[in-house]
Coordinates of C-alpha atoms and ligand atoms in Angstrom, one line a residue:
X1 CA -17.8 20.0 3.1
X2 CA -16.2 20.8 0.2
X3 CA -17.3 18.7 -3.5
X4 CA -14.6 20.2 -5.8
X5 CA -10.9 19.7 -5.9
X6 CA -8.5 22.4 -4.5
X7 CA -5.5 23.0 -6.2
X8 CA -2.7 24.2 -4.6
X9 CA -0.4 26.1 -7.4
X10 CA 3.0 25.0 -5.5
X11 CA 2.7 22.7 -3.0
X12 CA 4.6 23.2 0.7
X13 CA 5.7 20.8 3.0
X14 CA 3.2 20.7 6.0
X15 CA 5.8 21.3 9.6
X16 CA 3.9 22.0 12.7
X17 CA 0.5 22.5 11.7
X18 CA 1.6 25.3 9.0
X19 CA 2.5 24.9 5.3
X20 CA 6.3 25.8 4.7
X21 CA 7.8 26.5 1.5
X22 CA 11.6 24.2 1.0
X23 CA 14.0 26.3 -0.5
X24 CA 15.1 23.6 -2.9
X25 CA 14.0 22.9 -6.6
X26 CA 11.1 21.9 -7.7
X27 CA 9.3 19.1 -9.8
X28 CA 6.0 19.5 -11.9
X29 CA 3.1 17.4 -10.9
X30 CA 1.4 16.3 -13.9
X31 CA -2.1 14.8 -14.6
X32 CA -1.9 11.4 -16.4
X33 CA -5.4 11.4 -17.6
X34 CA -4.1 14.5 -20.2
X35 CA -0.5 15.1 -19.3
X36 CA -0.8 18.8 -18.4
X37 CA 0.6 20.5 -15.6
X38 CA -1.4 20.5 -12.4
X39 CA 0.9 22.1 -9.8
X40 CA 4.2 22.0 -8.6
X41 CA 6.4 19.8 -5.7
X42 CA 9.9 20.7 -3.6
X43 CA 12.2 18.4 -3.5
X44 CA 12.8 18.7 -0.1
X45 CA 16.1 17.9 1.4
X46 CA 18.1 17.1 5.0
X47 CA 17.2 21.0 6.5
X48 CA 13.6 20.4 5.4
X49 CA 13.1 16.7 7.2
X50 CA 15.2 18.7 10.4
X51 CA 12.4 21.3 11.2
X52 CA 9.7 18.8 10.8
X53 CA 11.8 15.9 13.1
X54 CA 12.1 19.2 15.3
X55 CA 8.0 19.8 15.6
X56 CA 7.1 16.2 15.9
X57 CA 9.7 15.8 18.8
X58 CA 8.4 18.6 20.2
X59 CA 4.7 17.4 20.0
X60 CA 5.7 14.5 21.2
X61 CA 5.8 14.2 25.1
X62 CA 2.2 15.2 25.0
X63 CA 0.5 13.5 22.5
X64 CA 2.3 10.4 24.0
X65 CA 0.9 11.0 27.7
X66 CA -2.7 11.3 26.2
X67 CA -4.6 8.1 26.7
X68 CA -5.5 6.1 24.2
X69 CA -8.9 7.1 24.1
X70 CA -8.7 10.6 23.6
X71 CA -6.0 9.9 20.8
X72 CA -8.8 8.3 18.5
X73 CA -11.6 11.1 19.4
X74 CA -9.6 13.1 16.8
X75 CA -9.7 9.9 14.2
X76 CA -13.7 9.7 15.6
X77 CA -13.7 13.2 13.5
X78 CA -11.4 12.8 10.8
X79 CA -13.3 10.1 9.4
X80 CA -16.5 11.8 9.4
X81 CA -14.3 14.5 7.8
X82 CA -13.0 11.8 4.7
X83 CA -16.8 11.1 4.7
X84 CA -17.9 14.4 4.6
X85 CA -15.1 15.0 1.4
X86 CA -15.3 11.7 0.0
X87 CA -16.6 13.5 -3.7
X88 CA -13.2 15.9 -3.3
X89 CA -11.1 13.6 -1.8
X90 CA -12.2 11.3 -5.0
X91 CA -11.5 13.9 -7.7
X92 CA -8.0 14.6 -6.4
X93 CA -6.8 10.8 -6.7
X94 CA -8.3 10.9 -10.5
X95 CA -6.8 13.8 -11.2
X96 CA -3.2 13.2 -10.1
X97 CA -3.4 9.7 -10.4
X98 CA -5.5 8.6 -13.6
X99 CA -7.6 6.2 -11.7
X100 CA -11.2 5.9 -12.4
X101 CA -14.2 7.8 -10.2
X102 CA -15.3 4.8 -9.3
X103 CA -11.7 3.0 -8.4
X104 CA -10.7 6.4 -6.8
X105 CA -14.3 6.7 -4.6
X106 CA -13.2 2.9 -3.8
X107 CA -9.7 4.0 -2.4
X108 CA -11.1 6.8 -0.2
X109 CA -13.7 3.9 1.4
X110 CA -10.9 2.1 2.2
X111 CA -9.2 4.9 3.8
X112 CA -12.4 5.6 5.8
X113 CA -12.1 1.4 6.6
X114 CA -8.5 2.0 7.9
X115 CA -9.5 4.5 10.1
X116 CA -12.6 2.3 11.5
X117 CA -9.7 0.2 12.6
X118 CA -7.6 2.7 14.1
X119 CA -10.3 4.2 16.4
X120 CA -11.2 0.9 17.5
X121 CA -8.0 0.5 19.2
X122 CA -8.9 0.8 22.6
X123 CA -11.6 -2.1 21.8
X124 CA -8.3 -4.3 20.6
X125 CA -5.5 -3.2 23.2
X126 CA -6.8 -4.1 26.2
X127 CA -2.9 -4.9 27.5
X128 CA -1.8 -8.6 29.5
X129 CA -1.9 -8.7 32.7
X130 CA -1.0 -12.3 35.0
X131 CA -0.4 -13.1 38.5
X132 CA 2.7 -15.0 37.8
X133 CA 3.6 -15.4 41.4
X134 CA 2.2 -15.3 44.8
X135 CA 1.0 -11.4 44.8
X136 CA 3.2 -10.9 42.4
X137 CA 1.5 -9.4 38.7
X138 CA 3.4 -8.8 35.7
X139 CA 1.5 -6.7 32.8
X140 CA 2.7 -5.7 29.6
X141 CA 2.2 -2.3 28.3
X142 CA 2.3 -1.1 24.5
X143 CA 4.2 2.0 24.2
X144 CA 4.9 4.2 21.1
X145 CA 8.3 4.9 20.4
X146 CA 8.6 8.4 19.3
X147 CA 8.9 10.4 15.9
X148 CA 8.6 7.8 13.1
X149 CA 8.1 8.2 9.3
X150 CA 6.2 6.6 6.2
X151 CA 7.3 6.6 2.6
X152 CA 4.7 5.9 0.1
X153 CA 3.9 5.4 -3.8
X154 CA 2.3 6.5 -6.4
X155 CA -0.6 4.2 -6.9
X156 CA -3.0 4.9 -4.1
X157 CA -2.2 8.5 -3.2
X158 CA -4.9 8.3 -0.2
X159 CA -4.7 4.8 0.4
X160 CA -1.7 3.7 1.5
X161 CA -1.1 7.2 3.2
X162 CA -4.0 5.6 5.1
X163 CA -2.3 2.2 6.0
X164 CA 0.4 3.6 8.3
X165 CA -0.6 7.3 9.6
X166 CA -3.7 6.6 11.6
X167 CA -2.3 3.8 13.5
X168 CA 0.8 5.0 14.5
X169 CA -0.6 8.2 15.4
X170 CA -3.3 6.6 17.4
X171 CA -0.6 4.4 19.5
X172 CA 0.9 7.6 20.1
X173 CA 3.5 8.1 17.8
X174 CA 4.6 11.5 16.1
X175 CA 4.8 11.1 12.2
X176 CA 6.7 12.2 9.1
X177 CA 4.7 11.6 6.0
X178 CA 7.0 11.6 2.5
X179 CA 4.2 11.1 -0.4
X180 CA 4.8 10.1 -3.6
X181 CA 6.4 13.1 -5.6
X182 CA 4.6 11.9 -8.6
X183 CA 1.1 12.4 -6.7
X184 CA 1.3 15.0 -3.5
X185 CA -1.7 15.7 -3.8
X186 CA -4.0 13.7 -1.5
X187 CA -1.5 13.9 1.0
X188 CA -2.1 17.8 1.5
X189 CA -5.7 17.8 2.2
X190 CA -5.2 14.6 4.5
X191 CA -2.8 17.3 6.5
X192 CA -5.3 20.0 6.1
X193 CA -8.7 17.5 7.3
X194 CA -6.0 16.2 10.3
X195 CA -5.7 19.5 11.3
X196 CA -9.2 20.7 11.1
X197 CA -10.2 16.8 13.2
X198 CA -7.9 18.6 16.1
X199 CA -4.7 17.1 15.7
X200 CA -2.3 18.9 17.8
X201 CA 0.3 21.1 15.4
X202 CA 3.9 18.8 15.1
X203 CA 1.9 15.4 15.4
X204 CA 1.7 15.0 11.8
X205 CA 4.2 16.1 9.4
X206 CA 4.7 16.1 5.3
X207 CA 7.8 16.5 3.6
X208 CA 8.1 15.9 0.4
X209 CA 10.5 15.5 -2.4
X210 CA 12.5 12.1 -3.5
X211 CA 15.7 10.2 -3.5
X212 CA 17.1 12.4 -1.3
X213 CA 14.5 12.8 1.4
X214 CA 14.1 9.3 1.4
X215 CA 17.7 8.8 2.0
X216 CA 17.7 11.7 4.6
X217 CA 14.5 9.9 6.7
X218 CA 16.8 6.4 6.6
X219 CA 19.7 8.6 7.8
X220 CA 18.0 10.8 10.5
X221 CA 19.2 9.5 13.9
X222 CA 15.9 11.1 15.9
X223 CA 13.4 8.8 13.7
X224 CA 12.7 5.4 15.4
X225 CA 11.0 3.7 12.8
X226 CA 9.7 3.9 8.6
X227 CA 7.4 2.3 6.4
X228 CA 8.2 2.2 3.3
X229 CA 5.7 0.6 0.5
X230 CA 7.1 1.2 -3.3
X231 CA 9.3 -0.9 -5.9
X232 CA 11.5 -3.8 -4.7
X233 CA 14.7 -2.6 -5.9
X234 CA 14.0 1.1 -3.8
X235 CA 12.5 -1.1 -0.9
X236 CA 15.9 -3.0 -0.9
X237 CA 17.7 0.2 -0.2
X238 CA 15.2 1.5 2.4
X239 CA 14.9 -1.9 4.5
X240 CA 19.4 -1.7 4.3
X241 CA 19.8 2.0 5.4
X242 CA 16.8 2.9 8.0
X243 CA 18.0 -0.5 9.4
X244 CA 21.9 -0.1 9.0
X245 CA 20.9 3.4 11.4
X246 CA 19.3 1.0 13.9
X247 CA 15.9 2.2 12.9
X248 CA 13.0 -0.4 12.7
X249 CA 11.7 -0.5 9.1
X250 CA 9.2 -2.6 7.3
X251 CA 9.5 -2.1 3.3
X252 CA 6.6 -3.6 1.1
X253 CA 8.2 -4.1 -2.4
X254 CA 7.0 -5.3 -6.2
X255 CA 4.7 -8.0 -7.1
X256 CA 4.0 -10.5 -9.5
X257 CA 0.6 -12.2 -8.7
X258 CA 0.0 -15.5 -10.3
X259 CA -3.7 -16.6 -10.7
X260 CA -3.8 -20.4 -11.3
X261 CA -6.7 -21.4 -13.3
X262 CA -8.3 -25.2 -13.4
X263 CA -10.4 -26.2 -16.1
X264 CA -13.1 -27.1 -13.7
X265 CA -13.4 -22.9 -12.4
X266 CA -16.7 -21.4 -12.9
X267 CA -16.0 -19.8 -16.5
X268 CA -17.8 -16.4 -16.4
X269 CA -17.3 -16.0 -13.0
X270 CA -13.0 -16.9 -13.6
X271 CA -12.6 -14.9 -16.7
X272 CA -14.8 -11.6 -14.9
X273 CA -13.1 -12.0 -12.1
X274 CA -9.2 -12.1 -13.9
X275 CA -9.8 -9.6 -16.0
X276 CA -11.0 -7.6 -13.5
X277 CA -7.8 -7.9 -11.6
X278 CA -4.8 -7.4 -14.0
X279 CA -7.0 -4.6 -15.7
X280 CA -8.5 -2.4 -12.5
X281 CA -6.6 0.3 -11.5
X282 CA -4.9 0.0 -15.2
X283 CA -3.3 -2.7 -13.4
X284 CA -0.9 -0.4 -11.1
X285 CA -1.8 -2.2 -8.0
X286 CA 0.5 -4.6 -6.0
X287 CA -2.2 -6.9 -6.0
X288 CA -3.1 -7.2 -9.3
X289 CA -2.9 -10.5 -11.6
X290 CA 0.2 -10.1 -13.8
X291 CA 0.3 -13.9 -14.8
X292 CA -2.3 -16.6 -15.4
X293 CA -1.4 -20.1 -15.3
X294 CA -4.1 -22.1 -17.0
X295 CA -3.8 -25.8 -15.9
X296 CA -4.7 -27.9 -19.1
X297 CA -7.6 -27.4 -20.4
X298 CA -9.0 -23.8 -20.1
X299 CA -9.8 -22.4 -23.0
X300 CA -13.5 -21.9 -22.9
X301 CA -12.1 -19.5 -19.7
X302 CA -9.8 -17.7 -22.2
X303 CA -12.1 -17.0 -24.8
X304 CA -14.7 -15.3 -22.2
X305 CA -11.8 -13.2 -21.1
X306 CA -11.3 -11.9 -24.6
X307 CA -14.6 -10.9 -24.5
X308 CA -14.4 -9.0 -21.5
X309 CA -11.3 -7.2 -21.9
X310 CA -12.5 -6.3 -25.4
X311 CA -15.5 -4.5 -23.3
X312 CA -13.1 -1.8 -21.2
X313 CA -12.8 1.1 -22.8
X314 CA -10.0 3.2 -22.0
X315 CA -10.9 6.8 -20.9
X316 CA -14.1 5.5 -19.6
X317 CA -13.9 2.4 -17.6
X318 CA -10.3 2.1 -17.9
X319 CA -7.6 5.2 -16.5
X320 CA -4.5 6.2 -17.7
X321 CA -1.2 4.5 -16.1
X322 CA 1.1 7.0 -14.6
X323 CA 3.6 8.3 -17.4
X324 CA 4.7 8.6 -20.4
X325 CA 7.6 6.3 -19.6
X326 CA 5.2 3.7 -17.7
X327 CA 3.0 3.7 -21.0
X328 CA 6.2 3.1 -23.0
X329 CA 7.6 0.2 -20.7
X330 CA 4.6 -1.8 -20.6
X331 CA 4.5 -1.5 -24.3
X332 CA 7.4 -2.6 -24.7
X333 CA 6.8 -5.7 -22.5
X334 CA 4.3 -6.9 -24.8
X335 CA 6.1 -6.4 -27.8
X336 CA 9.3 -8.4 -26.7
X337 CA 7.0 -10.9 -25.7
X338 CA 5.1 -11.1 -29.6
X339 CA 9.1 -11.1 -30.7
X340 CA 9.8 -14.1 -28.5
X341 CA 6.8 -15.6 -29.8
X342 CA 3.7 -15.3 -27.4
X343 CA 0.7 -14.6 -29.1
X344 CA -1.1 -11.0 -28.1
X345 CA -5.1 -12.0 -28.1
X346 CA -6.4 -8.4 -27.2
X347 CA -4.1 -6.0 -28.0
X348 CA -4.0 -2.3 -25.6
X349 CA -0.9 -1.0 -27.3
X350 CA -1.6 2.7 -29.1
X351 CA -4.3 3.1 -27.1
X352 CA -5.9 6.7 -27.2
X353 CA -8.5 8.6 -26.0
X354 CA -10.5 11.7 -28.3
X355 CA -10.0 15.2 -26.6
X356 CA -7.0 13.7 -24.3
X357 CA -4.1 13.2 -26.9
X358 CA -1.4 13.5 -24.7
X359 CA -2.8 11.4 -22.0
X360 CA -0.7 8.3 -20.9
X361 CA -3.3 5.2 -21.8
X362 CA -2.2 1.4 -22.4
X363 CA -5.7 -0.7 -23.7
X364 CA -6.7 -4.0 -21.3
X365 CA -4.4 -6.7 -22.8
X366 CA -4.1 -10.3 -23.0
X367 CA -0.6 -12.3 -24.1
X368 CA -0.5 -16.2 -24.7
X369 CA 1.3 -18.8 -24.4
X370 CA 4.0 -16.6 -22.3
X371 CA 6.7 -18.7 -21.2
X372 CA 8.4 -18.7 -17.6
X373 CA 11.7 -17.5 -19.0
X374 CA 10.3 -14.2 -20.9
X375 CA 10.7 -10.8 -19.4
X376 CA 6.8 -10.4 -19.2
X377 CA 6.8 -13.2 -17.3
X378 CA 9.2 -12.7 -14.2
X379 CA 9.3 -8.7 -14.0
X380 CA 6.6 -6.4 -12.8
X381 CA 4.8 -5.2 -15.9
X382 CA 2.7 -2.4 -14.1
X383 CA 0.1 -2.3 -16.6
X384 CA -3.3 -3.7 -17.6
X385 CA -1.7 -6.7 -19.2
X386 CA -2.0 -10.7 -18.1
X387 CA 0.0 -13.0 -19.5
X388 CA -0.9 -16.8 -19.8
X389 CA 1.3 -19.4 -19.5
X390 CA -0.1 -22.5 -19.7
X391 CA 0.8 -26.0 -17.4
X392 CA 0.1 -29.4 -17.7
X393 CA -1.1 -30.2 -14.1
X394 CA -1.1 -28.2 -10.5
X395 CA 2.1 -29.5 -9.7
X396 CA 3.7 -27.4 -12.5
X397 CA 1.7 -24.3 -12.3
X398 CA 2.3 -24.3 -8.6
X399 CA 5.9 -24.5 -9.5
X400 CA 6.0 -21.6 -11.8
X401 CA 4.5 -19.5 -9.1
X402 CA 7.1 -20.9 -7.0
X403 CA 10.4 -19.6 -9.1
X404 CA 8.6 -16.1 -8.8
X405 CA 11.3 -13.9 -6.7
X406 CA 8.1 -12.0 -5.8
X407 CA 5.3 -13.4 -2.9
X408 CA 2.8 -10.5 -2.5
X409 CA -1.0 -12.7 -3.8
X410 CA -2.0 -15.5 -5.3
X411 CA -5.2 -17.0 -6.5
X412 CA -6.8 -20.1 -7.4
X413 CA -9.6 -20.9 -9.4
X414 CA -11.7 -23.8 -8.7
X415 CA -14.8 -25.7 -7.7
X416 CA -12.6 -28.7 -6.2
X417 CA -11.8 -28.1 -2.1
X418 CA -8.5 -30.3 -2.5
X419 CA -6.6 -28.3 -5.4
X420 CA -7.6 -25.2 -3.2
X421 CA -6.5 -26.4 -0.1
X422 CA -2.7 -27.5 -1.9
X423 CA -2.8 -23.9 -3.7
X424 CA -3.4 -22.2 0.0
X425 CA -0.4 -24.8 1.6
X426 CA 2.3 -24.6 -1.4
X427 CA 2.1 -20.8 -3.1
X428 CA 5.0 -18.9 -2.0
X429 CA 2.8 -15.7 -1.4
X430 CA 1.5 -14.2 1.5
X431 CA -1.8 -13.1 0.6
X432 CA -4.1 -16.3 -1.1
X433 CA -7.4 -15.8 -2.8
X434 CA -9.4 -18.6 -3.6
X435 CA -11.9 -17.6 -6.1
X436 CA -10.9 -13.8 -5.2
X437 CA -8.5 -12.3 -8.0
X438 CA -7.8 -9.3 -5.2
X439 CA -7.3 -11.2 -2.1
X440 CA -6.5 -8.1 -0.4
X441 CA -7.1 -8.9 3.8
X442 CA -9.9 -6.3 4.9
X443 CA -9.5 -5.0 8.3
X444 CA -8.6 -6.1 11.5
X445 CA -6.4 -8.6 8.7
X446 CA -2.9 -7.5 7.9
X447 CA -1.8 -6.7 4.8
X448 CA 1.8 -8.0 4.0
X449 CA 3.5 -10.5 1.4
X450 CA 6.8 -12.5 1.3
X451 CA 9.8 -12.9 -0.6
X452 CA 11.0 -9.9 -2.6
X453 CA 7.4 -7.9 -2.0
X454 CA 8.1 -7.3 1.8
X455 CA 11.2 -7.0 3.9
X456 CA 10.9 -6.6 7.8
X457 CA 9.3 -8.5 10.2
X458 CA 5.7 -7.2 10.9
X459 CA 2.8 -6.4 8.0
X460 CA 2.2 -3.0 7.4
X461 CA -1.7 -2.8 8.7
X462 CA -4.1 -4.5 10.8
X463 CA -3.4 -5.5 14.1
X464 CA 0.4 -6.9 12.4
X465 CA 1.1 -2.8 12.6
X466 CA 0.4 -2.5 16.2
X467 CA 3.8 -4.8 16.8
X468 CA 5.5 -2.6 14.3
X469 CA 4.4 1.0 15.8
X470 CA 4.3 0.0 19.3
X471 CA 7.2 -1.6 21.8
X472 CA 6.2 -3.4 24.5
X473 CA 6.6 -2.5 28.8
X474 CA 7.0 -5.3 31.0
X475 CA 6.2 -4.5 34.4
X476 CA 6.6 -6.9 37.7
X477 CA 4.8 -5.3 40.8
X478 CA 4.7 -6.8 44.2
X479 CA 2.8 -4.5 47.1
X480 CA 2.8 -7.7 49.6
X481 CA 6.2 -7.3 51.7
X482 CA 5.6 -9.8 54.3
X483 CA 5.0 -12.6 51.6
X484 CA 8.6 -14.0 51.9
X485 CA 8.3 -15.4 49.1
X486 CA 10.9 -14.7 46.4
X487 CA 10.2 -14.0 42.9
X488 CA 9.6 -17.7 41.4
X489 CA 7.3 -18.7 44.3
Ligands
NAD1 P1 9.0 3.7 -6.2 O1 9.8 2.6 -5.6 O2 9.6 4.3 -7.5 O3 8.8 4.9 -5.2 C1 8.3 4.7 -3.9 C2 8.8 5.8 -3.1 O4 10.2 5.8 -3.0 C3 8.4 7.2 -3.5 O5 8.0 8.0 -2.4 C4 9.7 7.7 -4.2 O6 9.8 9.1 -4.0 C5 10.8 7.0 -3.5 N1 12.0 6.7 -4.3 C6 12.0 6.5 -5.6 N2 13.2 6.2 -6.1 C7 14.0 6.2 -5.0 C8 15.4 6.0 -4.7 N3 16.2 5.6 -5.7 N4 15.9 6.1 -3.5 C9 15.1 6.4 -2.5 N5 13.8 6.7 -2.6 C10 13.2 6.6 -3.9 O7 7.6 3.1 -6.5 P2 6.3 3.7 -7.3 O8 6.7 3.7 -8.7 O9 5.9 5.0 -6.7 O10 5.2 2.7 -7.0 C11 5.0 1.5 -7.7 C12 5.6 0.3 -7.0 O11 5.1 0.2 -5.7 C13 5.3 -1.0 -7.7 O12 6.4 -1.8 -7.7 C14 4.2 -1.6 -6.8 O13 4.1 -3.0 -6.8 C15 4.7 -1.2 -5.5 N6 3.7 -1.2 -4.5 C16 3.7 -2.2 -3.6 C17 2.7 -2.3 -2.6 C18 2.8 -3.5 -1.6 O14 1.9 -3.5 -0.7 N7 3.7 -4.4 -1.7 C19 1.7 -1.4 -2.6 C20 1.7 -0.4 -3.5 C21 2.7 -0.3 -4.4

């Protein structure tokens, strides 16, 4: 058990149970709570993904011919291993990621959560079997279909590492993790707790790196299927080239969550709980709320939200977002949105923190009277910013969350059953919160949105990922050969 953070100078990809140094460049990793320089990255390319497509093929024939329930013993230990860490684990994602202790304790529990589900597989795949004709059964059998690969982002570093690798390694799949370059962190002590669970050297792979990794995992003709979770526009380009190689891919993109507030919501528990959502995780989460839409009346819910952003403070209960850049974009959104005339009614830009100049921090922040056709409005602003627009009835609010390109969440708040039930039917999102600002789905519920935030068919966790990671066997058996009978009797 181990309570402090090891870090690893220069990270190496992980091939075949060993760390491997790439030969190509590298990139420095670089802590947004101060902006120093924590350790270094390769950015792996084509020869690096080759040895580790190599090792997982390898591995392959005999992690696939274990049953089921000896794959999950080793997730039975792993877990008690991310247990066991939970206080290292935790001090990793802060560290490389800027997050809170508290948010970054959070996203190990719910990596602990996704592994619950994965060992409870057996429990959920108990496969179909009928008697479709005289003697005759037919049974369907879930198989995994070989070497696969996830791509994942910077935001949860643990988490979303989490949403993909234990179930497609439980169903029997080989895998080919590519982390975040921005936060490689986690990923190497998930490799190095995988390994010391039991896993069996070449069942679970890192490489890291980019661009060109990612476009070398699309491109690699030996890799049956990727996740991808990230930006829209990069998700675009993963869904077009795994797929255009005939792999299966299912590519979570952007969001822009819209929370749509009645006048009749409970007011201290509406204002905690939007505030709460655009500003946790300093808002870098696909599920937070980027855009408010008050219906009429709802200023006594405003002016409690001013009060509770006005309480965060950042450096304490508030981390840093990512960069440099990302502090300068979301910034920028505000300002073009005070130029275009909103008005800013708590104000995070400049934000700074003593004894942590040069760390990347953008105050909680709330913009009103945003209007549908202002930048702050449509793109993803990343940041611990909501913007309100207001709207004269449901009917238009549900509209503006309608033009959204985006569909990952959407919330509303209200005491009345009826306005919930027409949010639920006519928000173009797939994930709904009523009275929830985070209405993530916690296991066995997938997680998944619509429009622009997903491409693919399946969701990406839950019993939705068994579809993706698995294909199905149908089998027709017949041991009666003097039943004449042929096979529609
Ligand atoms: P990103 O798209 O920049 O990067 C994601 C991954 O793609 C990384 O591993 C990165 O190395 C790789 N990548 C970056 N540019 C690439 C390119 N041009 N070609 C190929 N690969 C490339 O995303 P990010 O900034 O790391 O993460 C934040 C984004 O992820 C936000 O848009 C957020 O909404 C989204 N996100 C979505 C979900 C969801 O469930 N829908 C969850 C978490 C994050």
């Amino acid at each position: 058990m181990s309570t402090t953070a090891t870090i690893p100078t220069s990270i190496k990809n992980f091939i075949n149970g060993s760390f491997e140094q790439s030969h190509n460049e590298t990139s420095n990793v670089i802590s947004p709570l101060d902006g120093s320089v924590i350790s270094s990255v390769p950015m792996s390319g084509y020869s690096d993904l080759d040895l580790a497509v190599n090792a997982a093929q390898k591995a392959y024939p005999a992690w696939s011919s274990k049953t089921l329930k000896e794959r999950v013993q080793i997730f039975f230990r792993y877990r008690q291993l991310l247990e066991a860490n939970i206080e290292e684990l935790t001090k990793l994602v802060t560290l490389e990621n800027g997050k809170t202790y508290s948010e970054a304790k959070a996203e190990v529990e719910k990596s602990i959560e996704l592994c619950e589900f994965a060992v409870s597989m057996p429990q959920i795949l108990t496969n179909e079997v009928q008697e479709v004709s005289s003697g005759v059964e037919c049974r369907i059998d879930r198989k995994p279909l070989g070497v696969v690969a996830s791509i994942s982002p910077f935001n949860f570093p643990n988490m979303v590492p989490h949403w993909t690798v234990p179930n497609a390694i439980v169903l029997g799949n080989c895998m080919i993790l590519k982390p975040s370059e921005i936060v490689p962190l986690s990923a190497v002590r998930m490799a190095e707790l995988l390994k010391e669970a039991g896993l069996p050297d070449g069942v679970f792979n890192i490489v890291h790196g980019g661009k060109e990794i990612v476009e070398a995992i699309c491109d690699h003709l030996d890799i049956k299927a990727v996740s991808f979770v990230g930006s829209t526009k990069v998700a675009k380009i993963v869904y077009k080239r795994a797929t255009s190689t005939l792999k299966r891919c299912v590519a979570l993109g952007g969001a822009k969550n819209h929370l749509i507030v009645l006048p009749d919501a409970n007011p201290e528990m509406t204002a905690n709980n939007v505030v709460a959502s655009m500003s946790g995780c300093a808002g870098q989460r696909c599920m937070a709320a980027a855009v408010m839409v008050g219906v009429d009346k709802v200023d006594h819910i405003v002016e409690r939200m001013i009060k509770e952003a006005k309480k965060i403070i950042p450096g304490d209960t508030l981390g840093s977002v990512i960069s440099k850049e990302a502090k300068e974009r979301i910034e920028n959104y505000i300002t073009e949105a005070e130029k275009a005339g909103a008005k800013v009614l708590v104000d995070g830009r400049n934000a700074t923190v003593k004894g942590k100049d040069e760390g990347f921090y953008v105050g909680a922040t709330i913009v009103d009277y945003v209007t549908p056709d202002m930048d702050i409005a449509k793109e993803e602003v990343f940041g611990p910013v909501i913007s309100i627009i207001r709207a004269k009835d449901l009917d238009e609010a549900l509209t503006i969350e309608n033009n959204s390109g985006y569909g990952n969440a959407a919330a509303v708040f209200t005491q009345n059953g009826g306005f919930a039930r027409k949010v639920i039917e006519r928000a173009s999102a797939g994930m709904i919160g009523v009275n929830i600002g985070v209405p993530v789905p916690r296991e066995p519920f997938p997680f998944g949105g619509w429009n622009d935030s997903k491409f693919g068919v399946c969701d990406i966790t839950g019993k939705s990922s068994i579809e993706f990671w698995t294909q199905n066997k149908k089998t027709s058996v017949k041991w009666n050969p003097e039943a004449r009978t042929n096979w529609m009797s």
